mmCIF file of C-alpha atoms in Angstrom:
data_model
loop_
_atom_site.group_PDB
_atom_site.id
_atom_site.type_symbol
_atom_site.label_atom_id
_atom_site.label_comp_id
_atom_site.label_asym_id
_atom_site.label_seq_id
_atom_site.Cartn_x
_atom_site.Cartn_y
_atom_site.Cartn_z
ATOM 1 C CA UNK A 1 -51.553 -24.177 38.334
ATOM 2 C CA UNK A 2 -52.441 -20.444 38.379
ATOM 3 C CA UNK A 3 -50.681 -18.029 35.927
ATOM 4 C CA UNK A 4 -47.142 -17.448 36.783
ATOM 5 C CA UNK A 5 -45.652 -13.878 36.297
ATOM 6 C CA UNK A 6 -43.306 -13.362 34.035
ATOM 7 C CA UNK A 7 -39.619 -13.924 35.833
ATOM 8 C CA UNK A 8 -38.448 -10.613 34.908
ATOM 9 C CA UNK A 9 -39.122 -7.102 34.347
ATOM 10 C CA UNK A 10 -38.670 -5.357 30.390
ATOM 11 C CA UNK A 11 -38.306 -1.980 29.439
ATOM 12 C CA UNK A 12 -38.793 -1.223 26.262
ATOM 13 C CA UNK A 13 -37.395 2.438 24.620
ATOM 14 C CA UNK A 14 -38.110 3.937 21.652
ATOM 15 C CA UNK A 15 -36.835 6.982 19.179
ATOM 16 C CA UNK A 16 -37.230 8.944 15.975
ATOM 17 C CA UNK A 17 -34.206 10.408 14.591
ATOM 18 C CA UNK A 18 -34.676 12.643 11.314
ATOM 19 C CA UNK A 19 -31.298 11.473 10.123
ATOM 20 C CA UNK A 20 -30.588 14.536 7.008
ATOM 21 C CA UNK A 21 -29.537 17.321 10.246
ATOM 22 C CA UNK A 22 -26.550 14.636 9.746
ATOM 23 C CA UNK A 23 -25.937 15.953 6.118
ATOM 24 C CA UNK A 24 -23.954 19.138 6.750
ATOM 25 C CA UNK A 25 -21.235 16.909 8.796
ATOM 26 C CA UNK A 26 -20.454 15.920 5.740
ATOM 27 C CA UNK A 27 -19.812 18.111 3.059
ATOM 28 C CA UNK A 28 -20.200 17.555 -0.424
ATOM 29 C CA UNK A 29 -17.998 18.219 -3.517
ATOM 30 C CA UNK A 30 -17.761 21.682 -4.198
ATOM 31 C CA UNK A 31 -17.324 23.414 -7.602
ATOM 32 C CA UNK A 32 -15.694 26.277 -6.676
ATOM 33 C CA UNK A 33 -11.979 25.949 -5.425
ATOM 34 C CA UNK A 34 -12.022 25.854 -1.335
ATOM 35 C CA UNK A 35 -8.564 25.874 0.759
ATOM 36 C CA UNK A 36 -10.080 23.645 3.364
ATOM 37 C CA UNK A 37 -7.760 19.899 4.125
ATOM 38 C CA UNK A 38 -9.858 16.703 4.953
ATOM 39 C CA UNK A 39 -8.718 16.964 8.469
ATOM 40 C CA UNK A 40 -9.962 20.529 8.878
ATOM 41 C CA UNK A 41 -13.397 19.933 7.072
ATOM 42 C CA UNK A 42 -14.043 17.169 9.317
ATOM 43 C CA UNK A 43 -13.969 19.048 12.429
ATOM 44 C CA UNK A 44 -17.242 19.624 13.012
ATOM 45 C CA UNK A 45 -17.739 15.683 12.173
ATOM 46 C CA UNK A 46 -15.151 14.830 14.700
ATOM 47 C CA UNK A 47 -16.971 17.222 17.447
ATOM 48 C CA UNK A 48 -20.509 14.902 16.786
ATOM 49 C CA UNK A 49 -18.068 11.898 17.155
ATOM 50 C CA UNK A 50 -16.411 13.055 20.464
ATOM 51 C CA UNK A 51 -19.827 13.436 21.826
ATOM 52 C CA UNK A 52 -21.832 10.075 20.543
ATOM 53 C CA UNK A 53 -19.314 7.300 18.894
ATOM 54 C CA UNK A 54 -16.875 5.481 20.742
ATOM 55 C CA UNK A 55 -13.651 5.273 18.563
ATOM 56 C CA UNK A 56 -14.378 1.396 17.869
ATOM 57 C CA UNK A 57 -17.813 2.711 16.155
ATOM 58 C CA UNK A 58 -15.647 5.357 14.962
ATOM 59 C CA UNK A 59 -13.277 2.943 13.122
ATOM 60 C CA UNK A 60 -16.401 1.197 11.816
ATOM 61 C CA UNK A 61 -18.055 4.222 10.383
ATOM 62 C CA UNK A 62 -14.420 5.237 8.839
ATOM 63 C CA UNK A 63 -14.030 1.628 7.481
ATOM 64 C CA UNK A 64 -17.573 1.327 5.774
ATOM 65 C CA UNK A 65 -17.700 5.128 4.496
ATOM 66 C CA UNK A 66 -14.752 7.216 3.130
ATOM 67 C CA UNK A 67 -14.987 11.062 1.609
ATOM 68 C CA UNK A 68 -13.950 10.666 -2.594
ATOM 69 C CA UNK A 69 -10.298 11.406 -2.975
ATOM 70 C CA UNK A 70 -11.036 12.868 -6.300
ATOM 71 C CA UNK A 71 -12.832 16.280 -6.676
ATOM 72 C CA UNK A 72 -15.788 16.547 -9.174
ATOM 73 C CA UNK A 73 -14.535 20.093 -10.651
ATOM 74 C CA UNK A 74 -11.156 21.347 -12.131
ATOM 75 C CA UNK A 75 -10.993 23.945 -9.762
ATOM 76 C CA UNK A 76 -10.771 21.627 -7.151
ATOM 77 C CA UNK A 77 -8.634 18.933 -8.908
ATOM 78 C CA UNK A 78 -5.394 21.101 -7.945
ATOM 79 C CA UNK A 79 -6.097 20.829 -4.021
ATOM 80 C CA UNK A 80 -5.119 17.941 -2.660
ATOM 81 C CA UNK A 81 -6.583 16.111 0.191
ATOM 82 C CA UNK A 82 -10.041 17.467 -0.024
ATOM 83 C CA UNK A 83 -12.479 16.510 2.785
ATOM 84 C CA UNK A 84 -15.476 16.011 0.297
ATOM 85 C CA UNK A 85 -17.977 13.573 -0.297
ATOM 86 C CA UNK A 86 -19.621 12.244 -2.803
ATOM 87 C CA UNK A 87 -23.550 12.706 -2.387
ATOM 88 C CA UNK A 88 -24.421 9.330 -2.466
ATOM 89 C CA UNK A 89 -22.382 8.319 0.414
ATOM 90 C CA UNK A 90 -22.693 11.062 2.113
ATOM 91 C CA UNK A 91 -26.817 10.126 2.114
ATOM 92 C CA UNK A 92 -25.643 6.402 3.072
ATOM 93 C CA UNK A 93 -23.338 7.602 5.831
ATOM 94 C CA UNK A 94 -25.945 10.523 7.280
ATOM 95 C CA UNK A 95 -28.541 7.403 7.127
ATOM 96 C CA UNK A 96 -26.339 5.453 9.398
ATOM 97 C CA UNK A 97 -25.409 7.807 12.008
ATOM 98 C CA UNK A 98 -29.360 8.993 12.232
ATOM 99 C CA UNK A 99 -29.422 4.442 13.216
ATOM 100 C CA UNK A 100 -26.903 5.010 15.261
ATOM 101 C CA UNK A 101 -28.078 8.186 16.994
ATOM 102 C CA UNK A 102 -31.964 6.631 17.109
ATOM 103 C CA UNK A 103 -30.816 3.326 18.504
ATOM 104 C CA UNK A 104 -28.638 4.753 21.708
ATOM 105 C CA UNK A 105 -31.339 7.057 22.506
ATOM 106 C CA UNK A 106 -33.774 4.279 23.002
ATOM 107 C CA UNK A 107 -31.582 2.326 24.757
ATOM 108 C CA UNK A 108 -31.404 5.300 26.844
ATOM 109 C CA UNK A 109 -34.748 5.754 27.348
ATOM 110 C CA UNK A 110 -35.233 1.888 28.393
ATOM 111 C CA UNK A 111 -32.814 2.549 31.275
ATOM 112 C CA UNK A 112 -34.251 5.552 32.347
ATOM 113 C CA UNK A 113 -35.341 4.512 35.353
ATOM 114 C CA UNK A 114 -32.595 2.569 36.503
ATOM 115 C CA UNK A 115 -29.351 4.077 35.329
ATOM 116 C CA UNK A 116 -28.943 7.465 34.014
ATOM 117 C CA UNK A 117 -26.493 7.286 31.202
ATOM 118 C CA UNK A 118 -24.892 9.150 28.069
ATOM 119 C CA UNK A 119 -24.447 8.400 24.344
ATOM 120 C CA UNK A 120 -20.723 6.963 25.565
ATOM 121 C CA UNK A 121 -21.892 4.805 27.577
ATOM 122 C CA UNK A 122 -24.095 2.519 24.857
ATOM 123 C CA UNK A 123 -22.108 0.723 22.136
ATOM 124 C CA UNK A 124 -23.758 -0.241 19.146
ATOM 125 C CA UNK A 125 -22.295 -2.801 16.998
ATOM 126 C CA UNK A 126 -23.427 -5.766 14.154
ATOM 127 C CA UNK A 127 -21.980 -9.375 15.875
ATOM 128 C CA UNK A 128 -21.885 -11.823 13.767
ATOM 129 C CA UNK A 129 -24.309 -12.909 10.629
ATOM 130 C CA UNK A 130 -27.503 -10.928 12.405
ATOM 131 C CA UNK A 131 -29.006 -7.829 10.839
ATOM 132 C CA UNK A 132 -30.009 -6.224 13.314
ATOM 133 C CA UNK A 133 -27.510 -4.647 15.564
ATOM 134 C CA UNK A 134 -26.911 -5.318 19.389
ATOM 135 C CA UNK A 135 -26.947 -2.596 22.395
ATOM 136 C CA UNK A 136 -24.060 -2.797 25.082
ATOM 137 C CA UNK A 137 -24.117 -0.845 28.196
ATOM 138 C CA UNK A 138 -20.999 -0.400 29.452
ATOM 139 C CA UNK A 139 -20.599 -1.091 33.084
ATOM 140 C CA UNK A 140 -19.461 1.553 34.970
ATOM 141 C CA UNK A 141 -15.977 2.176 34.687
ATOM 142 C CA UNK A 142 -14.483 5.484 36.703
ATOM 143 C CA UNK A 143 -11.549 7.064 34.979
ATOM 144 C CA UNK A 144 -11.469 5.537 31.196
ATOM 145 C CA UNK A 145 -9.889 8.186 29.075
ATOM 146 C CA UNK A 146 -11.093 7.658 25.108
ATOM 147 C CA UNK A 147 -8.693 8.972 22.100
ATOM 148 C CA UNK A 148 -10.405 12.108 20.336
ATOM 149 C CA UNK A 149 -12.085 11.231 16.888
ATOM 150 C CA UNK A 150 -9.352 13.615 15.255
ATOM 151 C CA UNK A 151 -6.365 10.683 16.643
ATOM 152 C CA UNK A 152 -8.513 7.743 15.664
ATOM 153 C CA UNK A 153 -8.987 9.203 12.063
ATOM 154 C CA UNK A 154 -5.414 10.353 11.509
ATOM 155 C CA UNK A 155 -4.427 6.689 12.776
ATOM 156 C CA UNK A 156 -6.501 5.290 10.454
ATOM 157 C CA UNK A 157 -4.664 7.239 7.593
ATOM 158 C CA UNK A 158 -1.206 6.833 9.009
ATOM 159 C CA UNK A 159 -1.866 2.845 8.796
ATOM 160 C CA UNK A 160 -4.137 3.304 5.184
ATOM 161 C CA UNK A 161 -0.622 5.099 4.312
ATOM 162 C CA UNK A 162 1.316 2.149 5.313
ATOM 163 C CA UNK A 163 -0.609 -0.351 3.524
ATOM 164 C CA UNK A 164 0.191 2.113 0.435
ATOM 165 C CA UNK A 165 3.326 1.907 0.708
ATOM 166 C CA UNK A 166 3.893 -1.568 1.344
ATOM 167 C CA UNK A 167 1.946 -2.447 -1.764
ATOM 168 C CA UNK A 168 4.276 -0.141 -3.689
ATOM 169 C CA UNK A 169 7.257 -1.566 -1.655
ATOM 170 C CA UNK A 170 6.553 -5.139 -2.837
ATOM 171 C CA UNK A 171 5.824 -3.997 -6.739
ATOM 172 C CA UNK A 172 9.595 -2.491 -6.689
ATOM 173 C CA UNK A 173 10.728 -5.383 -5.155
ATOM 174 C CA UNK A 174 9.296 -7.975 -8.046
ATOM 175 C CA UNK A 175 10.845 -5.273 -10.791
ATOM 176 C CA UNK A 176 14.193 -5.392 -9.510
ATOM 177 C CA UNK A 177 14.015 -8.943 -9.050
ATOM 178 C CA UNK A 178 12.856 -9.676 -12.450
ATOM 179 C CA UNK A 179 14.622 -6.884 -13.832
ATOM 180 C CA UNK A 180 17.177 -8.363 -16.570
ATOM 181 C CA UNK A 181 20.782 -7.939 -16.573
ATOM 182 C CA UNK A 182 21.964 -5.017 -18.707
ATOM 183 C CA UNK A 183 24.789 -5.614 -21.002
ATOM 184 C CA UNK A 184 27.085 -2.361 -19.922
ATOM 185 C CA UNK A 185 27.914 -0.181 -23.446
ATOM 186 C CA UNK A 186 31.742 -0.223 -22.955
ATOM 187 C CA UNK A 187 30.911 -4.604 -23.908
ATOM 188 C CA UNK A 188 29.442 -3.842 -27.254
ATOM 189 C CA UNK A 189 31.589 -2.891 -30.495
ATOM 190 C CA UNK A 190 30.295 -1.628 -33.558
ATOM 191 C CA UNK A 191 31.868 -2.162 -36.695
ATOM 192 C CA UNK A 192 30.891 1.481 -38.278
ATOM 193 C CA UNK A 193 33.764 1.499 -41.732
ATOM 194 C CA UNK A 194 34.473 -2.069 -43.405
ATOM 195 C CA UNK A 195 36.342 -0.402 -46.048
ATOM 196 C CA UNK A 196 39.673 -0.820 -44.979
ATOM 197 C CA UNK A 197 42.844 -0.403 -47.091
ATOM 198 C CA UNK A 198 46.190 -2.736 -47.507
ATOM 199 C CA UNK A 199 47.819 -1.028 -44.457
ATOM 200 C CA UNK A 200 45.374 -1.190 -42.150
ATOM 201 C CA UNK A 201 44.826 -4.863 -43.032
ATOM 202 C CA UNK A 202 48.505 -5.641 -42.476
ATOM 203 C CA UNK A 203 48.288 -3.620 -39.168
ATOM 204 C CA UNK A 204 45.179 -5.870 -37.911
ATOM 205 C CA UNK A 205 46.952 -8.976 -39.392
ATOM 206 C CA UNK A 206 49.966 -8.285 -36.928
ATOM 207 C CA UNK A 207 47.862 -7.613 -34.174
ATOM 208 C CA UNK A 208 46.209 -10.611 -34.679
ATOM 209 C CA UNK A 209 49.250 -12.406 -34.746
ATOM 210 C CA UNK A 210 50.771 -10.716 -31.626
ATOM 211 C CA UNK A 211 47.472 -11.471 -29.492
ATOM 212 C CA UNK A 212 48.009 -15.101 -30.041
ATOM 213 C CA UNK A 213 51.205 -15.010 -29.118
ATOM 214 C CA UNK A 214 50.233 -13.506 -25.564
ATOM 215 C CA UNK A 215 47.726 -16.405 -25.609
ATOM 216 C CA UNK A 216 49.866 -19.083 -26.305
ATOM 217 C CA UNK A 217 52.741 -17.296 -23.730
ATOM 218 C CA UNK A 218 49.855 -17.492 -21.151
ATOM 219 C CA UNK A 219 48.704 -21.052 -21.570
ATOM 220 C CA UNK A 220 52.068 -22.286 -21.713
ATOM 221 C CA UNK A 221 54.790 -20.127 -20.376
ATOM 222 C CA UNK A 222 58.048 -22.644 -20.671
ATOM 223 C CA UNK A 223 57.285 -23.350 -24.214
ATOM 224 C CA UNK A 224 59.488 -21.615 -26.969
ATOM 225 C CA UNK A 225 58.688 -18.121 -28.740
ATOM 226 C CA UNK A 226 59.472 -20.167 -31.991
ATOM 227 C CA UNK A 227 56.896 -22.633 -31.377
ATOM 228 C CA UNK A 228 54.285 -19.749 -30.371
ATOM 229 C CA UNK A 229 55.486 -18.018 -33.727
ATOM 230 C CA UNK A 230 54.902 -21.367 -36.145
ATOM 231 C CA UNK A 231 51.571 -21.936 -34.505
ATOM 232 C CA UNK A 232 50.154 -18.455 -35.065
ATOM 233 C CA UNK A 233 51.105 -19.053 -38.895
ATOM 234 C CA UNK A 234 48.731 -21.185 -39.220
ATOM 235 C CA UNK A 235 45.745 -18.794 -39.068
ATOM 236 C CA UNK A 236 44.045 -17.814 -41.747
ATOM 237 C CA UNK A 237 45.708 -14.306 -43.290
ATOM 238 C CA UNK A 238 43.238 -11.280 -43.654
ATOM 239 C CA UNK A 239 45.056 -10.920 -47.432
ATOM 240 C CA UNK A 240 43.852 -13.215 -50.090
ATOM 241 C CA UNK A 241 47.152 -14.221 -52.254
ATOM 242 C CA UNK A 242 45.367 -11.336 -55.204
ATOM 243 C CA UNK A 243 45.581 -9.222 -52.400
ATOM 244 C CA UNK A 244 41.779 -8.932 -51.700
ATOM 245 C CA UNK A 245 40.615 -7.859 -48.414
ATOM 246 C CA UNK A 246 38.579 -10.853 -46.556
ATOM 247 C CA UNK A 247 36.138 -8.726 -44.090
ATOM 248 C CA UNK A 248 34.929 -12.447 -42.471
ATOM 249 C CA UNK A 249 38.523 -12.977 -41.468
ATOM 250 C CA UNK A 250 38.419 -9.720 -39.873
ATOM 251 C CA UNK A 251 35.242 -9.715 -38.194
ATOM 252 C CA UNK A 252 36.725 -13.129 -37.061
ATOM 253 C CA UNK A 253 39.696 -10.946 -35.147
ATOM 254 C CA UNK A 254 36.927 -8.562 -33.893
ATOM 255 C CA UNK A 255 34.864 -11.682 -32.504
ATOM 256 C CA UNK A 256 38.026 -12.521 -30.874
ATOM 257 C CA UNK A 257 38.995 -9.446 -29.270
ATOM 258 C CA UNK A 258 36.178 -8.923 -28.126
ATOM 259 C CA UNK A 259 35.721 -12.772 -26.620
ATOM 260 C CA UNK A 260 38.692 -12.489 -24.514
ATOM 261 C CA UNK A 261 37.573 -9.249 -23.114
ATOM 262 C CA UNK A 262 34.483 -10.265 -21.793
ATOM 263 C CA UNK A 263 35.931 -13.728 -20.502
ATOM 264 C CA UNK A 264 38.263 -11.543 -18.253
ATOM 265 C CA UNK A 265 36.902 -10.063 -14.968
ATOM 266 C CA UNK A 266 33.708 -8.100 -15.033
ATOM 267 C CA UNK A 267 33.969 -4.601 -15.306
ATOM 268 C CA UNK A 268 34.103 -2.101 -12.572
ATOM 269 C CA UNK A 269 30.449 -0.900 -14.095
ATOM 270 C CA UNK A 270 29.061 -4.288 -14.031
ATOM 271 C CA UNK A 271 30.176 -4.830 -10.388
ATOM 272 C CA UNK A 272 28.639 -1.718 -9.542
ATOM 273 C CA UNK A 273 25.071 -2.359 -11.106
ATOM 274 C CA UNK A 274 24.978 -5.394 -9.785
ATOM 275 C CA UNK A 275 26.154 -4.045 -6.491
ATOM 276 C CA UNK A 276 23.492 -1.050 -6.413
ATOM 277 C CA UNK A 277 20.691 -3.590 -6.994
ATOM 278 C CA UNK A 278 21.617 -6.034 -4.210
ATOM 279 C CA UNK A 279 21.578 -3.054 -2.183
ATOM 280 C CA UNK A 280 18.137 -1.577 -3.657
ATOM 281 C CA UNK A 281 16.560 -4.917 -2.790
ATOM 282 C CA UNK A 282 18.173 -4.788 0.799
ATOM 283 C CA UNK A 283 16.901 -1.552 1.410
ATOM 284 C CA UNK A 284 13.061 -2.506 -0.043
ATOM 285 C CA UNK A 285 13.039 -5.754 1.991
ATOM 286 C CA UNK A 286 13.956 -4.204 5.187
ATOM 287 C CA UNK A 287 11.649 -1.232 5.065
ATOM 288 C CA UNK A 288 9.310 -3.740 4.006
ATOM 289 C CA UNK A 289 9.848 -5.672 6.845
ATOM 290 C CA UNK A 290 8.942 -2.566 9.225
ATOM 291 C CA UNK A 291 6.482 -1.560 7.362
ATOM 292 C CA UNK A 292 4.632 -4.651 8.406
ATOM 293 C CA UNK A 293 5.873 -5.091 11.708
ATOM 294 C CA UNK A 294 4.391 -1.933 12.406
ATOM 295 C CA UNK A 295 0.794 -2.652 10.546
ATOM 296 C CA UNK A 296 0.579 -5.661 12.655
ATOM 297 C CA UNK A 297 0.778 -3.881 15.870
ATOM 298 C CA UNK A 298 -1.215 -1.313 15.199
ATOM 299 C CA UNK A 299 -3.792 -3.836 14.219
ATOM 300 C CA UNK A 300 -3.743 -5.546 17.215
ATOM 301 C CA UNK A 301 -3.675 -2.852 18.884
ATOM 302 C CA UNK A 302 -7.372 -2.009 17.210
ATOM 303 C CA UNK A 303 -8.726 -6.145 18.113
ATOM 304 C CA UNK A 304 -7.521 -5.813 21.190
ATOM 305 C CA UNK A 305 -9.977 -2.681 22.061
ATOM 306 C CA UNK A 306 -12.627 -3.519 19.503
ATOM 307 C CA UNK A 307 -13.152 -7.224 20.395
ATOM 308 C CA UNK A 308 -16.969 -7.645 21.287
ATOM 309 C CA UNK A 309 -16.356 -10.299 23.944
ATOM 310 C CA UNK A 310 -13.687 -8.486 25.989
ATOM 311 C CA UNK A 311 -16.115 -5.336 27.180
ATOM 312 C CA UNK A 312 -18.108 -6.133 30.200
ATOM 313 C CA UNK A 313 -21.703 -4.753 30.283
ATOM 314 C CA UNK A 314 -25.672 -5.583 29.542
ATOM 315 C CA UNK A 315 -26.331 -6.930 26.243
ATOM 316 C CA UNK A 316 -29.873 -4.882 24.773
ATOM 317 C CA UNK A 317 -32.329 -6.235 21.956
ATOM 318 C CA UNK A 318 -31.979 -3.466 18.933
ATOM 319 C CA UNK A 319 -34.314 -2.912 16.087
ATOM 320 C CA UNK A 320 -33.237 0.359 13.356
ATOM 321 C CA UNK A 321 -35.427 0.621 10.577
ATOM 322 C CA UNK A 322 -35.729 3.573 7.755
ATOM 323 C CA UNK A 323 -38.530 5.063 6.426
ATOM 324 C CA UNK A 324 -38.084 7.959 4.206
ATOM 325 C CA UNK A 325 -35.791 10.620 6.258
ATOM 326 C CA UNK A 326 -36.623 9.087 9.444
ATOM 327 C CA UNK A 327 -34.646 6.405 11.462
ATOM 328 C CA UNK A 328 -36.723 4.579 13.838
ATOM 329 C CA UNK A 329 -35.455 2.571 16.574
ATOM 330 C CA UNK A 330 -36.425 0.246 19.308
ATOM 331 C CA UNK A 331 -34.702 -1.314 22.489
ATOM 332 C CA UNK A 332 -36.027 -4.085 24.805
ATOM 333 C CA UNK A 333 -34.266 -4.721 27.895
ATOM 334 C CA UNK A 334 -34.026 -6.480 31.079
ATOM 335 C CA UNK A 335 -33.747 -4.440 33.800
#
């Protein structure tokens, strides 16, 4: 059998991309104060972005590489919001949009002679457990419209924001769950003077004796004042028959008083606490409750247009390695 040729035709494209001209998209930490915002110092990142990422390699950079929310000076400290990095990542994150950049220019360089296209039209992305990336080109599809990098970024904060504030939603919700009851002040009665004289004594002895009366008038209304009277005689008498104050008699009385207050109906303040929190926790749990609603859409919002199986297009063979300051990149494809 003679040789066969092989059934299809390869292209193979290739590029060099010295990846630190990346470096001033992303500045570093400053040690002098500066009065730009993170959304205004990544304008000229969001320009490169407009012209070479898709916004579901946008939200891929943004999720593996994030500028340091905490300046490296005092003078900066008292900005907030700053749109610095921190060197290291900023190498890390130059290093992967020079593999980005390298890769889509040799996938457009394999195609060259069949289909002219742009860096939008080539999708890079990591599927599954392989190292290496994969190549997409899109099919041709008139009239897509793509959100600008500066509305996929300040998404991606809005919903960062959320998630904030949901974790901080569910923390106040365990405290005032777990919170304990408070015993209101106007329930607690300090004894502050336990020297009393005789006629003081006398005047808690008849009070004494007057609030079981109203006790036993209450528990049984058709039985006789005299009866009331002879069974109230039979507690013990704050006088010894010397005429010696007993204070544990009289703490006794206090005890008293003070049991058949709080037996009674709650307070008005103790109604109201208890009131406020129900409503605290009703007011947590249902912004809670939107709070995630709203998360949940927005993330399938996000799956819906970053889901690798749903585009339509040629798969191309990637390789991105690194060697010093230089990405290098190759593409095989079938064309």
């Amino acid at each position: 059998m003679p040789p066969r040729p092989f059934p299809q035709a390869l292209s193979i494209g290739t590029d060099i991309c010295h990846y630190i001209r990346f470096q001033k998209y992303l500045p570093i930490h400053q040690d002098s104060a500066s009065t730009a915002t993170a959304t205004s110092s990544h304008d000229p990142l969001f320009k490169l972005f407009d012209k070479f990422f898709l916004p579901a390699e946008q939200r891929m950079f943004w999720r593996r590489f994030r500028p340091s929310s905490s300046p490296t000076s005092d003078a900066a400290a008292s900005l907030p919001q700053q749109g610095y990095w921190d060197a290291t990542v900023a190498d890390e994150a130059a290093r992967y949009i020079g593999g980005r950049w390298a890769a889509k220019e040799a996938v457009i360089k394999a195609f060259a002679a069949e289909r002219r296209l742009m860096l939008r039209d080539v999708r890079v992305q990591s599927v599954g457990k392989s190292r290496q990336p994969l190549g997409l080109v899109l099919d041709e599809i008139k009239g897509v419209k793509h959100a600008s990098a500066k509305e996929v970024y300040e998404e991606l904060v809005r919903r960062w924001g959320l998630r904030e504030e949901l974790k901080t939603l569910r923390q106040r919700g365990e405290e005032v769950t777990a919170a304990p009851a408070v015993v209101p002040s106007n329930r607690l009665r300090i004894i502050k003077q336990t020297n009393l004289n005789r006629a003081t004594a006398r005047g808690l002895e008849m009070a004494k004796r007057a609030m079981s009366l109203r006790q036993d008038q209450k528990s049984s209304p058709a039985q006789p004042a005299a009866a009331a009277i002879t069974t109230t005689t039979t507690n013990p008498p704050i006088l010894s028959k010397s005429g010696i104050l007993d204070l544990s008699v009289i703490h006794e009385i206090l005890q008293q008083d003070e049991e058949t207050s709080t037996t009674s109906a709650p307070s008005s303040s103790t109604l109201t606490s208890e009131a406020d929190a129900k409503d605290t926790r009703t007011q947590i749990d249902s912004r809670r409750q939107r709070l995630e609603e709203e998360v949940i859409q927005s993330q399938g919002r996000e799956r819906r247009e970053d889901d690798w199986d749903s585009l339509q297009g040629q798969i191309v063979k990637l390789s991105i390695s690194h060697d010093g300051e230089y990405c290098v990149a190759t593409a095989l494809a079938a064309v």
